[in-house]
Every structure is written in structure tokens, then in C-alpha cells.
CSV table of C-alpha atoms in Angstrom, one decimal:
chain,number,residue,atom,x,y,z
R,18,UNK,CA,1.9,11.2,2.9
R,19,UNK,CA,-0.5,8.6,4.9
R,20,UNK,CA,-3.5,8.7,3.7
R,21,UNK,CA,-6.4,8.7,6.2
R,22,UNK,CA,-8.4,5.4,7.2
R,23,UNK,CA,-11.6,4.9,7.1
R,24,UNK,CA,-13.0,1.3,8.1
R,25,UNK,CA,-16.6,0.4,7.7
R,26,UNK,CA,-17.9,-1.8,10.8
R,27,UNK,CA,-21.3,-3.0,11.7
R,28,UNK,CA,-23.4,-6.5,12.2
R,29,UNK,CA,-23.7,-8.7,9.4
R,30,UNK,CA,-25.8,-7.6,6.3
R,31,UNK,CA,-25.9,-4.2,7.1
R,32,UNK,CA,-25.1,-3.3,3.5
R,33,UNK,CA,-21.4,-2.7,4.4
R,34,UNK,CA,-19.7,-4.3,1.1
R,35,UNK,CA,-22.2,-2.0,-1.3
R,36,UNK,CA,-21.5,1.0,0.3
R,37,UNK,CA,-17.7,0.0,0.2
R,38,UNK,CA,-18.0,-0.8,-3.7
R,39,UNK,CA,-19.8,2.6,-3.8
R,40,UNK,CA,-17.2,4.4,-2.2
R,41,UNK,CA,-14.4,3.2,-4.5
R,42,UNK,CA,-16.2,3.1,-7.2
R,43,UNK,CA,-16.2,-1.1,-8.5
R,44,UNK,CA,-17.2,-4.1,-7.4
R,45,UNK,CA,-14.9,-5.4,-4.9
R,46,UNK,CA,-16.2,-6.8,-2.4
R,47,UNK,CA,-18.3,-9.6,-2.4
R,48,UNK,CA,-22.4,-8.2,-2.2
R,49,UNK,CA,-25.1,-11.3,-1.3
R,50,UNK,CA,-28.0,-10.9,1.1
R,51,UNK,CA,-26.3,-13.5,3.1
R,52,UNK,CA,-25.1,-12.6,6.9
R,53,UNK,CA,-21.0,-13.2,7.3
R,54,UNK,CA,-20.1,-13.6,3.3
R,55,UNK,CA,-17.1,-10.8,3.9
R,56,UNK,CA,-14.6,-13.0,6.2
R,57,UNK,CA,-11.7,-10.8,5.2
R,58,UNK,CA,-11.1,-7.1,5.8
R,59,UNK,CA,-10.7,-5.6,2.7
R,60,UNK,CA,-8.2,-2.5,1.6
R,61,UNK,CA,-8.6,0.0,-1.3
R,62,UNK,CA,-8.1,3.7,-1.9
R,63,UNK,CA,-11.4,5.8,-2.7
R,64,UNK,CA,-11.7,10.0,-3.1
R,65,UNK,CA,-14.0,12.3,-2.0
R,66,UNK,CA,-14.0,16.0,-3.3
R,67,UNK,CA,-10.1,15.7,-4.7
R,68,UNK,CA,-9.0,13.9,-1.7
R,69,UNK,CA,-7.9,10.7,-0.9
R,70,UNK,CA,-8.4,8.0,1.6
R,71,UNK,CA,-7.8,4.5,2.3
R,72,UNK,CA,-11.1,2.5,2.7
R,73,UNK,CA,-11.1,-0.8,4.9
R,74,UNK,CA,-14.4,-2.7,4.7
R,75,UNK,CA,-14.8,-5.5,7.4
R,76,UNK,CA,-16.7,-9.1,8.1
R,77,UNK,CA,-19.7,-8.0,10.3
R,78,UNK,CA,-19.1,-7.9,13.9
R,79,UNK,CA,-21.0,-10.9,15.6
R,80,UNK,CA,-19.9,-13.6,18.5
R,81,UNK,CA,-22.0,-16.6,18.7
R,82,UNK,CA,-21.3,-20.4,17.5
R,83,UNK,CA,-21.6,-20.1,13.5
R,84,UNK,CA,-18.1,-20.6,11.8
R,85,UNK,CA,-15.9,-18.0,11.2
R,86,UNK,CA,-18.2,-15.6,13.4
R,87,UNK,CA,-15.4,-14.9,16.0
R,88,UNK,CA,-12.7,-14.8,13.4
R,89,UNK,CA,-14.9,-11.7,11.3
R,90,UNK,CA,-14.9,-10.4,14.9
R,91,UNK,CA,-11.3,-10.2,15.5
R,92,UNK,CA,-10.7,-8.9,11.5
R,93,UNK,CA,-13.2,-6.3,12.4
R,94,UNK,CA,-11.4,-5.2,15.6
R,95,UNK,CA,-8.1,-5.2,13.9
R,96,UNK,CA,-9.8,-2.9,11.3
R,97,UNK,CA,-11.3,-0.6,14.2
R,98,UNK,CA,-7.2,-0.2,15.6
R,99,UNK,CA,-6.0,0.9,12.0
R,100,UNK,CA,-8.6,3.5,11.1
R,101,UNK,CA,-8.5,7.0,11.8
R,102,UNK,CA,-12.2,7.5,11.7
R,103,UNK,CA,-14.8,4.6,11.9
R,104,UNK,CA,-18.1,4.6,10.0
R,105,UNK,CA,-20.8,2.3,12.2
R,106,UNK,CA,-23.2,1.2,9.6
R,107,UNK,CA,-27.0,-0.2,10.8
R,108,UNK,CA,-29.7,-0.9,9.2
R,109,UNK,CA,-33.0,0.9,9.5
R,110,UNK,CA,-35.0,-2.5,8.1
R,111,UNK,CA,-34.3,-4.3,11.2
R,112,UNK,CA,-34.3,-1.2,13.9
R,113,UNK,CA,-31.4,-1.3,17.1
R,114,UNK,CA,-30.4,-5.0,17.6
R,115,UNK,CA,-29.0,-6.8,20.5
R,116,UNK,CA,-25.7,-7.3,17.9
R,117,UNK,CA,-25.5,-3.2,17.2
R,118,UNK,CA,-25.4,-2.4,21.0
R,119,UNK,CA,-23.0,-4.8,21.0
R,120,UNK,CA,-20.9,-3.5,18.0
R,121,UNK,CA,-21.8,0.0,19.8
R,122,UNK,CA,-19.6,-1.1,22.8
R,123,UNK,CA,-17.1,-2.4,21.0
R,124,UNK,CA,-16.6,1.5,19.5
R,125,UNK,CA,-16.7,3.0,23.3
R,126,UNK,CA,-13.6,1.3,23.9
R,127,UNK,CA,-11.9,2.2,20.5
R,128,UNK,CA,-11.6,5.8,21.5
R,129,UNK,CA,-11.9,6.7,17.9
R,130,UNK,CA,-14.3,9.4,16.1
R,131,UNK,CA,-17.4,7.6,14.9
R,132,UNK,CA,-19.6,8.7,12.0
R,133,UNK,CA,-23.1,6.7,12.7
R,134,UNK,CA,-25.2,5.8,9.4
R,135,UNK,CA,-28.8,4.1,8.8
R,136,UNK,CA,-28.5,2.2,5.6
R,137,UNK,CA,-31.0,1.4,3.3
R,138,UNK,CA,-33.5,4.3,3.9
R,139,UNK,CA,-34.5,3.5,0.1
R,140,UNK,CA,-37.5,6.4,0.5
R,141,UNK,CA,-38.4,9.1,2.2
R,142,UNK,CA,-41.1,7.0,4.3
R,143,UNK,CA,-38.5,5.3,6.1
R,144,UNK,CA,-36.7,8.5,7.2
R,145,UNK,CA,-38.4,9.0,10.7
R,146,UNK,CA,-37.4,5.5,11.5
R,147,UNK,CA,-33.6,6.4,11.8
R,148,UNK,CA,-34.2,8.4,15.3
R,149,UNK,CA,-34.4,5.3,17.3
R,150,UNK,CA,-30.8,5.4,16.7
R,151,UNK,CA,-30.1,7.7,18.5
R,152,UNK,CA,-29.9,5.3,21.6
R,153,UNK,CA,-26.6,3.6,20.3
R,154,UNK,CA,-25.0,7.0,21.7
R,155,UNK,CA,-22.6,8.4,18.8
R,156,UNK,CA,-24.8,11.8,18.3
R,157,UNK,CA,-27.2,12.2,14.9
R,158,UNK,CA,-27.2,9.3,12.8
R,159,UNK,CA,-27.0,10.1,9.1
R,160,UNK,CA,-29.8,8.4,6.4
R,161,UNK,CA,-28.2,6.3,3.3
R,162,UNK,CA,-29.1,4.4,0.6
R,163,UNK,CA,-26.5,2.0,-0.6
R,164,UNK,CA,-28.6,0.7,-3.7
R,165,UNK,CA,-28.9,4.5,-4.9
R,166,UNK,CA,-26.4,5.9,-3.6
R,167,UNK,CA,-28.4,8.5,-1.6
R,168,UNK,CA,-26.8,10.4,1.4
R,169,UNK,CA,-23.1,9.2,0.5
R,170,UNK,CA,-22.0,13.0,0.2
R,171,UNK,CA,-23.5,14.0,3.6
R,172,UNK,CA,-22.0,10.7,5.4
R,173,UNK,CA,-18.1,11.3,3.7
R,174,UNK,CA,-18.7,15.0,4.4
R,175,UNK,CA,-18.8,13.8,8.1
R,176,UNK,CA,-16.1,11.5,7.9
R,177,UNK,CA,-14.1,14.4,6.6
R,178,UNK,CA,-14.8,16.5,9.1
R,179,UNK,CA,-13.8,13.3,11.3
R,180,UNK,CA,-10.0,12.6,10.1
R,181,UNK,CA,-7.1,13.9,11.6
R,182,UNK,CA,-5.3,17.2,10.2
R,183,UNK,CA,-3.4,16.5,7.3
R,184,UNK,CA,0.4,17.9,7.5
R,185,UNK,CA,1.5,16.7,11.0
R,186,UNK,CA,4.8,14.4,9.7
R,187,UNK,CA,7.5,16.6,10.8
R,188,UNK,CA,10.2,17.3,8.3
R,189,UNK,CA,13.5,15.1,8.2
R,190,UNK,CA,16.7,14.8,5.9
R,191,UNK,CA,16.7,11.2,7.3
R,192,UNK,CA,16.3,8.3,4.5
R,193,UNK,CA,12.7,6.4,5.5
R,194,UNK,CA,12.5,2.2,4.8
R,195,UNK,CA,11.0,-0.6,5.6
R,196,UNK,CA,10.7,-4.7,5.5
R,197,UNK,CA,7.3,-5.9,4.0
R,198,UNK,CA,6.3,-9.1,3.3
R,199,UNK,CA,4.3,-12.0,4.9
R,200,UNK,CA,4.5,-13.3,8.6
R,201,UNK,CA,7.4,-15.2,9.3
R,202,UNK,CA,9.8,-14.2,7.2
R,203,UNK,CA,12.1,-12.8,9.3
R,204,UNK,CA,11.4,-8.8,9.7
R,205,UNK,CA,11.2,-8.7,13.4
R,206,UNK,CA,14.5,-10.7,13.3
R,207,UNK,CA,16.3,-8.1,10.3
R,208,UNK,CA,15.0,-4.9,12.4
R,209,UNK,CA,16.9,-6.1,15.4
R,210,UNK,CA,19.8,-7.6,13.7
R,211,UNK,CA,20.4,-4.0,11.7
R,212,UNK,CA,19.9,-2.2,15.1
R,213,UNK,CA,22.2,-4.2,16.7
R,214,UNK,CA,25.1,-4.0,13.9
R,215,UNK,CA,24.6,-0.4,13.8
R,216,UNK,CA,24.9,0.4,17.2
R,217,UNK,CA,24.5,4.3,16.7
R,218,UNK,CA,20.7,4.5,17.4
R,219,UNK,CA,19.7,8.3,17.6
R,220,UNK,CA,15.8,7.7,19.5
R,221,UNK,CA,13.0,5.2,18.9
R,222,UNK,CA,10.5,8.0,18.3
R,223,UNK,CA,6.6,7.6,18.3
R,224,UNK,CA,5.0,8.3,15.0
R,225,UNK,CA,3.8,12.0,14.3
R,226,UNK,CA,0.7,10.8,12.5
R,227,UNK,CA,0.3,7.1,13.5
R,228,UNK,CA,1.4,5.1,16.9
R,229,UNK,CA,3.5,2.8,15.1
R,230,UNK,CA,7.1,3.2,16.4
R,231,UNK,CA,9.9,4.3,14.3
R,232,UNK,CA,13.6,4.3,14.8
R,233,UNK,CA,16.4,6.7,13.6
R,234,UNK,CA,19.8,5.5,13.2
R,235,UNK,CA,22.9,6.7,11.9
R,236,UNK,CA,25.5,4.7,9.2
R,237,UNK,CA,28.4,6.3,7.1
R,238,UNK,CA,27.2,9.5,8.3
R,239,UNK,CA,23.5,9.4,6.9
R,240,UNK,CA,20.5,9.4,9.0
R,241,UNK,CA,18.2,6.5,8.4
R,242,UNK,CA,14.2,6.4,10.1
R,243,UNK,CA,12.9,2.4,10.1
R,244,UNK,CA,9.4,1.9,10.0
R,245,UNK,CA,8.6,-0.5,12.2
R,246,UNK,CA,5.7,-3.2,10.2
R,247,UNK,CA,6.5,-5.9,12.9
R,248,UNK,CA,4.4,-6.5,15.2
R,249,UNK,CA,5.2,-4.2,17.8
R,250,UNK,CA,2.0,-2.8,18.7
R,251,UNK,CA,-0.9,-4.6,20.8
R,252,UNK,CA,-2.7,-7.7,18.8
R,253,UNK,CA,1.2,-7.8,17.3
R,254,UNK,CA,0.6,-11.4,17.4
R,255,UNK,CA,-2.8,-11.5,16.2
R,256,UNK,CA,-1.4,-9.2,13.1
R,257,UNK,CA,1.1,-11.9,12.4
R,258,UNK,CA,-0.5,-15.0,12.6
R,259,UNK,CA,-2.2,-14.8,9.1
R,260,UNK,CA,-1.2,-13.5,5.9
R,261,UNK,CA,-4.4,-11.4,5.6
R,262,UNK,CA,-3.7,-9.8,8.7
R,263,UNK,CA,0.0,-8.5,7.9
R,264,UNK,CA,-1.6,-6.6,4.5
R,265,UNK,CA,-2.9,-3.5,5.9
R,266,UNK,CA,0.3,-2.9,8.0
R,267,UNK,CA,2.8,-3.3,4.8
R,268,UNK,CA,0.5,-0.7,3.0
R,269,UNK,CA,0.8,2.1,5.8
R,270,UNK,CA,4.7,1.1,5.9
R,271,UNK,CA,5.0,1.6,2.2
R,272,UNK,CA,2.8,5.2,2.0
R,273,UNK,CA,5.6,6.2,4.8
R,274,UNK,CA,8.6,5.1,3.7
R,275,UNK,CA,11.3,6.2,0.5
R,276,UNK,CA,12.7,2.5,0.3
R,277,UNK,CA,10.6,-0.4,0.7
R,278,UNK,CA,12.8,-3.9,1.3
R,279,UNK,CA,11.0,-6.7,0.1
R,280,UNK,CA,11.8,-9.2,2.4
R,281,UNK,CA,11.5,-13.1,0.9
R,282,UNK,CA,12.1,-16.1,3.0
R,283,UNK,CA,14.8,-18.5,1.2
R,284,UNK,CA,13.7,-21.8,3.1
R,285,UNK,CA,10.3,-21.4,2.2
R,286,UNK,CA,10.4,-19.7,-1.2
R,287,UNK,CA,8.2,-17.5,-2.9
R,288,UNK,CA,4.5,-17.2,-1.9
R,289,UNK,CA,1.5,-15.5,-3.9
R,290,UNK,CA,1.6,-12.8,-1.1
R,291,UNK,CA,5.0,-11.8,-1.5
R,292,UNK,CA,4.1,-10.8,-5.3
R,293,UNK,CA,1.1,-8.9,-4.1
R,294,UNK,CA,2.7,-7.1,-1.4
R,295,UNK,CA,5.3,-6.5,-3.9
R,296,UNK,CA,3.2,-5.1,-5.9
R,297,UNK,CA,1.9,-2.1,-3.6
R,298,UNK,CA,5.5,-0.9,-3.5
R,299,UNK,CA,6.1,-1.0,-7.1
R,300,UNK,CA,2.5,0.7,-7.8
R,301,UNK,CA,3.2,3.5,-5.1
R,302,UNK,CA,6.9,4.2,-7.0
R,303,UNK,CA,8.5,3.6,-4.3
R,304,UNK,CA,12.3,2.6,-4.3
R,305,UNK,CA,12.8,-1.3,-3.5
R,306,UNK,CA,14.8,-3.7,-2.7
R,307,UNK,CA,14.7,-7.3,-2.7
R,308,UNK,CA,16.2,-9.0,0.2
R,309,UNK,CA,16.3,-12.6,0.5
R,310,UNK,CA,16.8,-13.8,4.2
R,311,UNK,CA,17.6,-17.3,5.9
R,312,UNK,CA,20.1,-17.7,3.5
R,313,UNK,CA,21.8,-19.5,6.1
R,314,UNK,CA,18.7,-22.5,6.3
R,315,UNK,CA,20.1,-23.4,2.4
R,316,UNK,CA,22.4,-26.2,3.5
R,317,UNK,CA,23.5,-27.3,0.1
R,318,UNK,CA,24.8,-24.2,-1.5
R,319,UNK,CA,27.5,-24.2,-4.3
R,320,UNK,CA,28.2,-21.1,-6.7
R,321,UNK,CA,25.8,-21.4,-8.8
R,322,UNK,CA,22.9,-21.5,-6.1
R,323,UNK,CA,22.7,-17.5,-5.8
R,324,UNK,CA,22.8,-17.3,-9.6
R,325,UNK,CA,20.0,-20.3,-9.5
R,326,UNK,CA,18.1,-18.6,-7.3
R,327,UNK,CA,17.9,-14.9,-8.2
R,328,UNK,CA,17.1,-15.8,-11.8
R,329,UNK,CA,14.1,-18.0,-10.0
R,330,UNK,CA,13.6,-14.4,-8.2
R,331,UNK,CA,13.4,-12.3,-12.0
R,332,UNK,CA,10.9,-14.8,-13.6
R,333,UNK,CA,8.5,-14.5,-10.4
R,334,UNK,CA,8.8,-10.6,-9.9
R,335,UNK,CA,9.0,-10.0,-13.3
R,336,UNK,CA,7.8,-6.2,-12.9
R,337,UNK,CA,10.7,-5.5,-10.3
R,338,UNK,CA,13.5,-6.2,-12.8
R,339,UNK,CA,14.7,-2.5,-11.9
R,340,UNK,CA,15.5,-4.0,-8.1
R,341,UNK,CA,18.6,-5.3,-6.5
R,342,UNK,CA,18.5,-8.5,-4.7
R,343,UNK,CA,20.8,-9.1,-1.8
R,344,UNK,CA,21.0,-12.4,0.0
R,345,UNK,CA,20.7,-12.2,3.5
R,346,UNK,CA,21.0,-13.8,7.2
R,347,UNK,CA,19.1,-12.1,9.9
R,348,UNK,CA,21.0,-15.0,12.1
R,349,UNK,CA,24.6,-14.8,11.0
R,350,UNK,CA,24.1,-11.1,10.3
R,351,UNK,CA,25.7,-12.3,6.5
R,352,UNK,CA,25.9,-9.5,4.2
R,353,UNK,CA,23.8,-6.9,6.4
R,354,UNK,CA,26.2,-4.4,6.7
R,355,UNK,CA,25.8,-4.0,2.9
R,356,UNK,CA,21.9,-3.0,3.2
R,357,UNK,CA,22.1,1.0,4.8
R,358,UNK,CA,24.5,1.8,2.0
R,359,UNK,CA,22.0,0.0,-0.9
R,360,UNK,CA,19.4,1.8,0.7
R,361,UNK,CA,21.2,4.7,0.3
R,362,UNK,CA,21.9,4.6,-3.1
R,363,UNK,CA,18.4,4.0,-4.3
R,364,UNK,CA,17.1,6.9,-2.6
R,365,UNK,CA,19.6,8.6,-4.5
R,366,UNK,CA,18.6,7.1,-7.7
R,367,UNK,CA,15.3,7.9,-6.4
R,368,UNK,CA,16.0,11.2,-6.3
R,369,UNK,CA,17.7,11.5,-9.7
R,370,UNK,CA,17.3,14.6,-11.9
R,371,UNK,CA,18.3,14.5,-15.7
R,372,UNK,CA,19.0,18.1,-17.7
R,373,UNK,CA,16.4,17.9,-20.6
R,374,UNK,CA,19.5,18.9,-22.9
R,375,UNK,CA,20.9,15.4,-21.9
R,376,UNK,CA,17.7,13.5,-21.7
R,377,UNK,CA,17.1,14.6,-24.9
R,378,UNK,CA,20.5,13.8,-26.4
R,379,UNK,CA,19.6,10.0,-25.2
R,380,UNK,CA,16.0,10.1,-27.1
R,381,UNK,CA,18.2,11.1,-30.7
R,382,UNK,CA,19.7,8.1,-30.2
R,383,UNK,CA,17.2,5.9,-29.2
R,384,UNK,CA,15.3,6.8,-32.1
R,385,UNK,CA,18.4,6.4,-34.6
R,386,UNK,CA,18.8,2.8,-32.8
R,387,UNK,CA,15.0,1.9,-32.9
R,388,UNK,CA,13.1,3.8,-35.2
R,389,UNK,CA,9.4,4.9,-33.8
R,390,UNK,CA,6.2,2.1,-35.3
R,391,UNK,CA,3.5,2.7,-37.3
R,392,UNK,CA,0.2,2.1,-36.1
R,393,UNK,CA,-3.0,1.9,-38.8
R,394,UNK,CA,-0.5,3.3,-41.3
R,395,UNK,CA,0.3,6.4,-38.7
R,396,UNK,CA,3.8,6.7,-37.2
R,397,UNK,CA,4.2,7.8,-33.5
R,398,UNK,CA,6.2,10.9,-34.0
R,399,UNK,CA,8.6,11.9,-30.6
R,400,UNK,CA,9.4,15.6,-30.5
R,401,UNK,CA,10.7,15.8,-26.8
R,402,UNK,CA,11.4,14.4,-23.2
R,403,UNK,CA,11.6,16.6,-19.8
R,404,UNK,CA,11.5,15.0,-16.5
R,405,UNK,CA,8.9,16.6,-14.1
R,406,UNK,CA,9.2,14.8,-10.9
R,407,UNK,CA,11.4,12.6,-8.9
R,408,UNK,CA,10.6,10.1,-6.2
R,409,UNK,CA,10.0,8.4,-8.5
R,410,UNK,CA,11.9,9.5,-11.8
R,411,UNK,CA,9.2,10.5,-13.9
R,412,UNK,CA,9.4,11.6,-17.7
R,413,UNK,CA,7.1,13.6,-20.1
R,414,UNK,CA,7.3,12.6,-24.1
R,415,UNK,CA,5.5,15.3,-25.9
R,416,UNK,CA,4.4,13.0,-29.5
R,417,UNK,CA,1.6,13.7,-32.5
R,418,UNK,CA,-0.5,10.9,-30.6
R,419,UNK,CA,-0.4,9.1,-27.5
R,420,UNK,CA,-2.1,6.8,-28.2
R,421,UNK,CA,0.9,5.8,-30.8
R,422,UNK,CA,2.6,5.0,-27.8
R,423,UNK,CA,2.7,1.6,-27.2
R,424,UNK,CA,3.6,-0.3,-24.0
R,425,UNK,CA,7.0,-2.2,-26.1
R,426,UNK,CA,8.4,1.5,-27.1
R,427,UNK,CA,7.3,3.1,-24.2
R,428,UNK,CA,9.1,-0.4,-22.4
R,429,UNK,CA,12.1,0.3,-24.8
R,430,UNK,CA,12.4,4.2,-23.7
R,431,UNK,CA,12.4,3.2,-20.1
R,432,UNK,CA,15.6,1.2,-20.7
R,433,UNK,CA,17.1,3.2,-23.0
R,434,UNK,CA,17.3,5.5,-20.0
R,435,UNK,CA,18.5,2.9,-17.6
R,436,UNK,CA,20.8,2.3,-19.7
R,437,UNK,CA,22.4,5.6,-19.5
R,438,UNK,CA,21.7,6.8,-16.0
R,439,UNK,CA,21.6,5.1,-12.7
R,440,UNK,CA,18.0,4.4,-11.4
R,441,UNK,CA,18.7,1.2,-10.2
R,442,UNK,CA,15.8,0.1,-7.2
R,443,UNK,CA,13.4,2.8,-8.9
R,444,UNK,CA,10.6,2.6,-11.0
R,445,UNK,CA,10.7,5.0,-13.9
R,446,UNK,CA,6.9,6.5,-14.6
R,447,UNK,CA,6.7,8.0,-18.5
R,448,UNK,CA,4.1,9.7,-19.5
R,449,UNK,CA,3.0,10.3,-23.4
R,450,UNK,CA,1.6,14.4,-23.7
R,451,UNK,CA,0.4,15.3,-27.6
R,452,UNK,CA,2.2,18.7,-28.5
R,453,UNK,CA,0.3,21.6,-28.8
């Protein structure tokens, strides 16, 4: 499910970063009583009351001749177009300022629900100073304290009450994907390539819960939906022109989609942000696969340059050794019509159920193989394995002491059951449970 966006905008040094750390919890962004020191829009997942929603703070809103001011501008627009529900953050130090009303009618054209907030009201003093806010025009604006922490509830208890309905995806048997990875890599070029080699395209239809445009197709009989992540939408170009920009879309991709193709550029190589786009996939336990395109750039190619290449691939993505890797051409169309049926086959493996009879015929012989360790003179004792979930696979060891379980035999357990099964393109999640 899509979790619902919340971005914090406002002038510089508002207090917009410490009520972003606040909301998740750590120290993420960068706090300094300095006006413009967020540049970047910054993504993370915070609760509230036992539910979840993705947090975007932003560079303060500002146009004038300082660096960097109209780039934080643009960020912060690009923020405002993602979120479901903005919170305008002010300041009651400095009262209404020429660069709130302007952040104010920036908001009236967003069309989006806005939650208004006067930050550091640090004591009840400074309380009847807030009412001047009023005049920005988004209704009753609510006190806050970053530095304490006061009036948080009351503010997120508004932006609740803000953020769509949860439960609006409709319900489809079709298999959901999509191509992450940095700008100009090629996923504009793979989307059109697999459109136009499949040819059976059943309706570009709008999203249920989100205006990005999706696409069902049909292959071998199965109904595929691809999420688009390219571009598509207005300030497409602006969202592709930077790395940071291109983040924000890959993480709604990967909370929609089953399959997540990792798309790497083979001229280029591998970047920093491929790993850490990477790594949202793998964290969410989605299914993935690697897809290296432009293989058609490499002009000095013999037989050992795919072997050459996707070992190169295994020592850089070391956590995704559980992923295929197919080399691609979005311009020759080489090897795509292999990619619906690999997609296939790792929701499948995605889906995977074991009988705990089986599973647990597999653990006997694991153990016989590879006897448990001892830790502090204690041995970790394994009495049983169930799996509980799928989507991904995930497994329940009930032991004496979890905390006997360490990550190399928990590591070894995970392959023990790759071994056996198929769950390739899927993490496996296991989970250590003391027996009552």
C-alpha cells in the first residue's frame, strides 16, 4: 500500500528540519540556525498513532540572488507535487513575512490540503501572537514547539484528518513492476521498448491513489500493470535532470509495485545511487531484478565480458545476491522478450508457500550439516520453522534464545532454504521467536 505524503514547506529557518527529526524520531536532517542549510528534499518514513507515513522535509522556499536559493525553490515545489497533504511551517519569532505570503501563494496553486503551524511558541506568552496568522488564509494555525516538542500531536492529528482515505487501489490479479534507478539510464527508453514488443496493451489507466500513469499489458497469457517512474508527469524533466530528484519517485514506484527492475547503465557503470536505490527495494522485500541496459554501447565484447561484468555486478550489490541479472538493449530490443516471463517467475517465487512438515525436514538437515554455535558457553537450541507470510517469504524459528541467533547461522538458514526451494529475485525475511 502507498503510504501517505506529508512534505514540510516554509521560508528558510522556520525550524522545518527539527520538526522533521522530531517526527521520525533521529537526527536526519541537518539543524543550524543558518537560513538555506537544507538544499536537498529529504525522504523518510515516520508513525503517528500505529500509522504510517512518508515524511519529505524541504530547502526553505525563497527567490532572490543568494546561491542555491532558486534551486531550494524548485526542490520545494517538487516536494509540494508529491505530497498528499502539505504542512506550511512559520515562525511566530519573526510574525507574517513578505517570503510566507509568498510561500502562501505558492500553496493556492498547489490545490493540496494544507495544515498551517507557528513554530517555536516555546511558552505560553507567545501564544496570542500566532493569530496574526490567520492572514496567510489556510483557516486556524496550530502552536508548536520544535525544541520540546509541544503541539506535535495536535498538528499530525490535523494532518491526519488531512490525507486521503486509505483503501482506494482497486484490486487486480495483474503482476505490478517497475524500472528504478538514476536519470539516464534508460527507463523511459525500456518502458517503450517492452510496450512496443508486446503489442497487447489492455489501457494506460490513471492511478487509483496517485496521478502517475500506469499501464496493463498482456504476455503468455498473464496480465502485467507497469508503473510508470519516468518522467511522464509535469516537471518530468525537472525530476530527471538530477539524481536527488529521481529518489522520491523510485520510492512511490517501489511501495506500488511486486517486482522492482533495477535498471543499471552498462556504458556508464555503477554509481553510488544505484546501490541506494537498490537498497529501498531490497529493504521493502520486494521481488527484484537486475537489468543491465545499453549493452549494445559495450563495443568490445567477447565471452567472458557478461561473466566479467556480472561478477563486477555481485561484489557491488552484495545484499542482492538472491537477484537475477539480465543484460539488456532498450535499442536493439536484445534479450527483452526474456523480461515479462522473469518477472513472472519472481512473483511466483514471491509468492511461495512451504508446508512446515517440509520446511522442517530441511532444518533436520541443516542442523545435522552445520551443527548450531555456542555463545558464552550457551548453544542456540532450534526447535521449529513455520512460514507466516509471503511477499516476501518470511520464516519463524522458534529457539531457547534469540539472541543465540547470529547473523552467519541465521545467513546459513537463509541458504539452506534457497538451496532447496526456488526463491530466486526474493528476499527471504527470518525471524528468531523463544518457545514458550
Amino acid at each position: 500500500m502507498v503510504l501517505p505524503t506529508l512534505a514540510i514547506v516554509g521560508r528558510p529557518n522556520v525550524g522545518k528540519s527539527t520538526i522533521f527529526n522530531r517526527m521520525i524520531g533521529e537526527r536526519v536532517s541537518i539543524v543550524e540556525d543558518t537560513p538555506g542549510v537544507t538544499r536537498d528534499r529529504i525522504y523518510a518514513k515516520a508513525e503517528w498513532l500505529g500509522r504510517q507515513f512518508a515524511l519529505i522535509d524541504t530547502g526553505g522556499i525563497d527567490i532572490g540572488d543568494e546561491p542555491f536559493l532558486q534551486q531550494i525553490s524548485d526542490q520545494a515545489e517538487i516536494a509540494i507535487d508529491e505530497a498528499d497533504v502539505i504542512l506550511f511551517l512559520t515562525s511566530v519569532e519573526a510574525g507574517v513575512t513578505d517570503a510566507d505570503e509568498r510561500v502562501a501563494q505558492i500553496l493556492y496553486k498547489a490545490d493540496k490540503p494544507v495544515v498551517l503551524a507557528v513554530n517555536k511558541v516555546d511558552n505560553p506568552e507567545r501564544r496570542n501572537d500566532i493569530y496574526d496568522f490567520y492572514s496567510l488564509g489556510f483557516g486556524e494555525p496550530y502552536p508548536l514547539s520544535g525544541s520540546h516538542g509541544i503541539g506535535l500531536g495536535d498538528v499530525l492529528d490535523a494532518v491526519f484528518a488531512a490525507f486521503p482515505d486509505e483503501g482506494q487501489d482497486t484490486e487486480d490479479d495483474s503482476i505490478k513492476f517497475s524500472f528504478i534507478g538514476r536519470p539516464n539510464v534508460g527507463k523511459s527508453s525500456l518502458v517503450n521498448a517492452i510496450l512496443g514488443e508486446e503489442r497487447v496493451i489492455v489501457s494506460p489507466i490513471e492511478g487509483t491513489t496517485r496521478d502517475a500513469i500506469d499501464t496493463k499489458f498482456e504476455h503468455g497469457g498473464q496480465e502485467f500493470t507497469m508503473i510508470d517512474t519516468a518522467g511522464i508527469r509535469k516537471r518530468g524533466k525537472v525530476y530527471e535532470s538530477t539524481e536527488k530528484y529521481a529518489v522520491m519517485r523510485a520510492l512511490r514506484a517501489i511501495d506500488r509495485s511486486d517486482v522492482v527492475l533495477v535498471v543499471l547503465d552498462a556504458e556508464t557503470g555503477i554509481r553510488e545511487q544505484d546501490k541506494k536505490v537498490a537498497g529501498y527495494a531490497h529493504e521493502a522485500g520486494r521481488g527484484i531484478i537486475i537489468v543491465v541496459n545499453k549493452w549494445d554501447t559495450l563495443k568490445e565484447k567477447d565471452n567472458h565480458t557478461i561473466q566479467e561484468f556480472e561478477q563486477h555486478v555481485r561484489d557491488e550489490f552484495q545484499y542482492l545476491d538472491y537477484a537475477p541479472i539480465v543484460f539488456v538493449s532498450a535499442k536493439t530490443h536484445q534479450r527483452l522478450t526474456n523480461l515479462p516471463a522473469m518477472i513472472q517467475t519472481v512473483s511466483e517465487n514471491q509468492n511461495r508457500r512451504i508446508q512446515s512438515a517440509v520446511l522442517n525436514d530441511v532444518l533436520l538437515d541443516a542442523l545435522a550439516v552445520t551443527p548450531t554455535p555456542t555463545i558464552n558457553g550457551k548453544r542456540l537450541r532450534i526447535y521449529y520453522m513455520t512460514q507466516v507470510a509471503v511477499k516476501p517469504p518470511t520464516f519463524v524459528v522458534f529457539v531457547n534464545d534469540p539472541d543465540l541467533l547470529h547473523f552467519s547461522y541465521e545467513r546459513f538458514l537463509i541458504n539452506q532454504l534457497r538451496k532447496t526451494f526456488d526463491f530466486e529475485g526474493t528476499p527471504i525475511h527470518l525471524i528468531a521467536r523463544k518457545r514458550k
